[in-house]
Amino acid sequence: MSEENQIFEEAQLIEVVENQLEDGNPIKVKETLMRLMMTGTSREDAVAMMACAVAIEIFDVMKNEGEFNLKRYSENLDQLPDLSFMEGE
């Protein structure tokens, strides 16, 4: 995968998180952003971390042709800033 494609995909994932923040849905996204920023994480870094969590769900939907797993997404958001849930992805 070229670096351009990788950056574009990251930008798309960040856009998903930004849209969730704007819509206030799921509320867990806004709560996670606030929690991370209160512990000293910059907004940019927090959104990038949350994009990792949403990436897992999007890739799972594409790979398994399933549905977005809101419960797992929320659980992954709860683990941030620990990104160990990304291992094996």
mmCIF file of C-alpha atoms in Angstrom:
data_model
loop_
_atom_site.group_PDB
_atom_site.id
_atom_site.type_symbol
_atom_site.label_atom_id
_atom_site.label_comp_id
_atom_site.label_asym_id
_atom_site.label_seq_id
_atom_site.Cartn_x
_atom_site.Cartn_y
_atom_site.Cartn_z
ATOM 1 C CA MET A 1 0.000 0.000 0.000
ATOM 2 C CA SER A 2 1.428 3.384 -0.914
ATOM 3 C CA GLU A 3 1.940 6.075 1.678
ATOM 4 C CA GLU A 4 -0.616 8.293 -0.111
ATOM 5 C CA ASN A 5 -3.313 5.623 0.205
ATOM 6 C CA GLN A 6 -2.455 5.049 3.853
ATOM 7 C CA ILE A 7 -2.749 8.763 4.645
ATOM 8 C CA PHE A 8 -6.039 8.986 2.759
ATOM 9 C CA GLU A 9 -7.450 6.054 4.702
ATOM 10 C CA GLU A 10 -6.328 7.564 8.002
ATOM 11 C CA ALA A 11 -7.999 10.830 7.023
ATOM 12 C CA GLN A 12 -11.216 8.961 6.263
ATOM 13 C CA LEU A 13 -11.151 7.257 9.664
ATOM 14 C CA ILE A 14 -10.558 10.570 11.401
ATOM 15 C CA GLU A 15 -13.476 12.015 9.431
ATOM 16 C CA VAL A 16 -15.705 9.199 10.737
ATOM 17 C CA VAL A 17 -14.743 10.082 14.319
ATOM 18 C CA GLU A 18 -15.230 13.813 13.683
ATOM 19 C CA ASN A 19 -18.682 13.103 12.236
ATOM 20 C CA GLN A 20 -19.568 11.008 15.294
ATOM 21 C CA LEU A 21 -18.430 13.855 17.550
ATOM 22 C CA GLU A 22 -20.487 16.373 15.577
ATOM 23 C CA ASP A 23 -23.567 14.132 15.636
ATOM 24 C CA GLY A 24 -23.105 13.217 19.297
ATOM 25 C CA ASN A 25 -23.663 9.597 18.327
ATOM 26 C CA PRO A 26 -22.527 7.369 19.824
ATOM 27 C CA ILE A 27 -22.204 9.461 22.973
ATOM 28 C CA LYS A 28 -19.264 7.270 24.040
ATOM 29 C CA VAL A 29 -17.125 9.013 21.401
ATOM 30 C CA LYS A 30 -17.594 12.443 22.974
ATOM 31 C CA GLU A 31 -17.106 10.992 26.469
ATOM 32 C CA THR A 32 -13.865 9.356 25.339
ATOM 33 C CA LEU A 33 -12.563 12.562 23.786
ATOM 34 C CA MET A 34 -13.288 14.486 26.982
ATOM 35 C CA ARG A 35 -11.688 11.782 29.157
ATOM 36 C CA LEU A 36 -8.526 11.640 27.055
ATOM 37 C CA MET A 37 -8.159 15.419 26.899
ATOM 38 C CA MET A 38 -8.671 15.702 30.671
ATOM 39 C CA THR A 39 -5.703 13.363 31.137
ATOM 40 C CA GLY A 40 -3.435 15.517 28.971
ATOM 41 C CA THR A 41 -3.869 13.987 25.518
ATOM 42 C CA SER A 42 -4.112 16.542 22.733
ATOM 43 C CA ARG A 43 -7.368 16.615 20.787
ATOM 44 C CA GLU A 44 -5.538 15.574 17.619
ATOM 45 C CA ASP A 45 -3.935 12.553 19.316
ATOM 46 C CA ALA A 46 -7.204 11.572 20.993
ATOM 47 C CA VAL A 47 -9.104 11.630 17.692
ATOM 48 C CA ALA A 48 -6.324 9.601 16.046
ATOM 49 C CA MET A 49 -6.583 6.987 18.819
ATOM 50 C CA MET A 50 -10.344 6.846 18.440
ATOM 51 C CA ALA A 51 -9.851 6.408 14.685
ATOM 52 C CA CYS A 52 -7.909 3.220 15.515
ATOM 53 C CA ALA A 53 -10.908 1.912 17.441
ATOM 54 C CA VAL A 54 -13.333 2.723 14.621
ATOM 55 C CA ALA A 55 -10.932 1.141 12.105
ATOM 56 C CA ILE A 56 -11.299 -2.232 13.804
ATOM 57 C CA GLU A 57 -15.058 -2.093 13.388
ATOM 58 C CA ILE A 58 -14.980 -0.901 9.791
ATOM 59 C CA PHE A 59 -12.457 -3.545 8.778
ATOM 60 C CA ASP A 60 -14.467 -6.239 10.572
ATOM 61 C CA VAL A 61 -17.638 -5.208 8.742
ATOM 62 C CA MET A 62 -15.787 -5.324 5.420
ATOM 63 C CA LYS A 63 -14.001 -8.596 6.145
ATOM 64 C CA ASN A 64 -16.946 -10.520 7.586
ATOM 65 C CA GLU A 65 -19.783 -8.659 5.876
ATOM 66 C CA GLY A 66 -21.310 -8.204 9.309
ATOM 67 C CA GLU A 67 -22.703 -5.274 11.212
ATOM 68 C CA PHE A 68 -20.896 -2.545 13.120
ATOM 69 C CA ASN A 69 -20.355 -3.860 16.661
ATOM 70 C CA LEU A 70 -21.178 -0.857 18.867
ATOM 71 C CA LYS A 71 -20.502 -2.817 22.070
ATOM 72 C CA ARG A 72 -16.964 -3.797 20.994
ATOM 73 C CA TYR A 73 -16.329 -0.272 19.668
ATOM 74 C CA SER A 74 -17.346 1.179 23.057
ATOM 75 C CA GLU A 75 -15.149 -1.337 24.877
ATOM 76 C CA ASN A 76 -12.180 -0.387 22.695
ATOM 77 C CA LEU A 77 -12.821 3.303 23.312
ATOM 78 C CA ASP A 78 -12.828 2.557 27.053
ATOM 79 C CA GLN A 79 -9.329 1.071 26.756
ATOM 80 C CA LEU A 80 -7.788 4.202 25.242
ATOM 81 C CA PRO A 81 -5.057 5.433 25.460
ATOM 82 C CA ASP A 82 -3.962 1.772 25.617
ATOM 83 C CA LEU A 83 -3.943 0.546 22.017
ATOM 84 C CA SER A 84 -3.242 -3.114 22.823
ATOM 85 C CA PHE A 85 -6.630 -4.038 21.310
ATOM 86 C CA MET A 86 -5.003 -3.276 17.935
ATOM 87 C CA GLU A 87 -2.638 -6.245 18.254
ATOM 88 C CA GLY A 88 -3.377 -8.899 15.725
ATOM 89 C CA GLU A 89 -5.328 -6.558 13.450
#
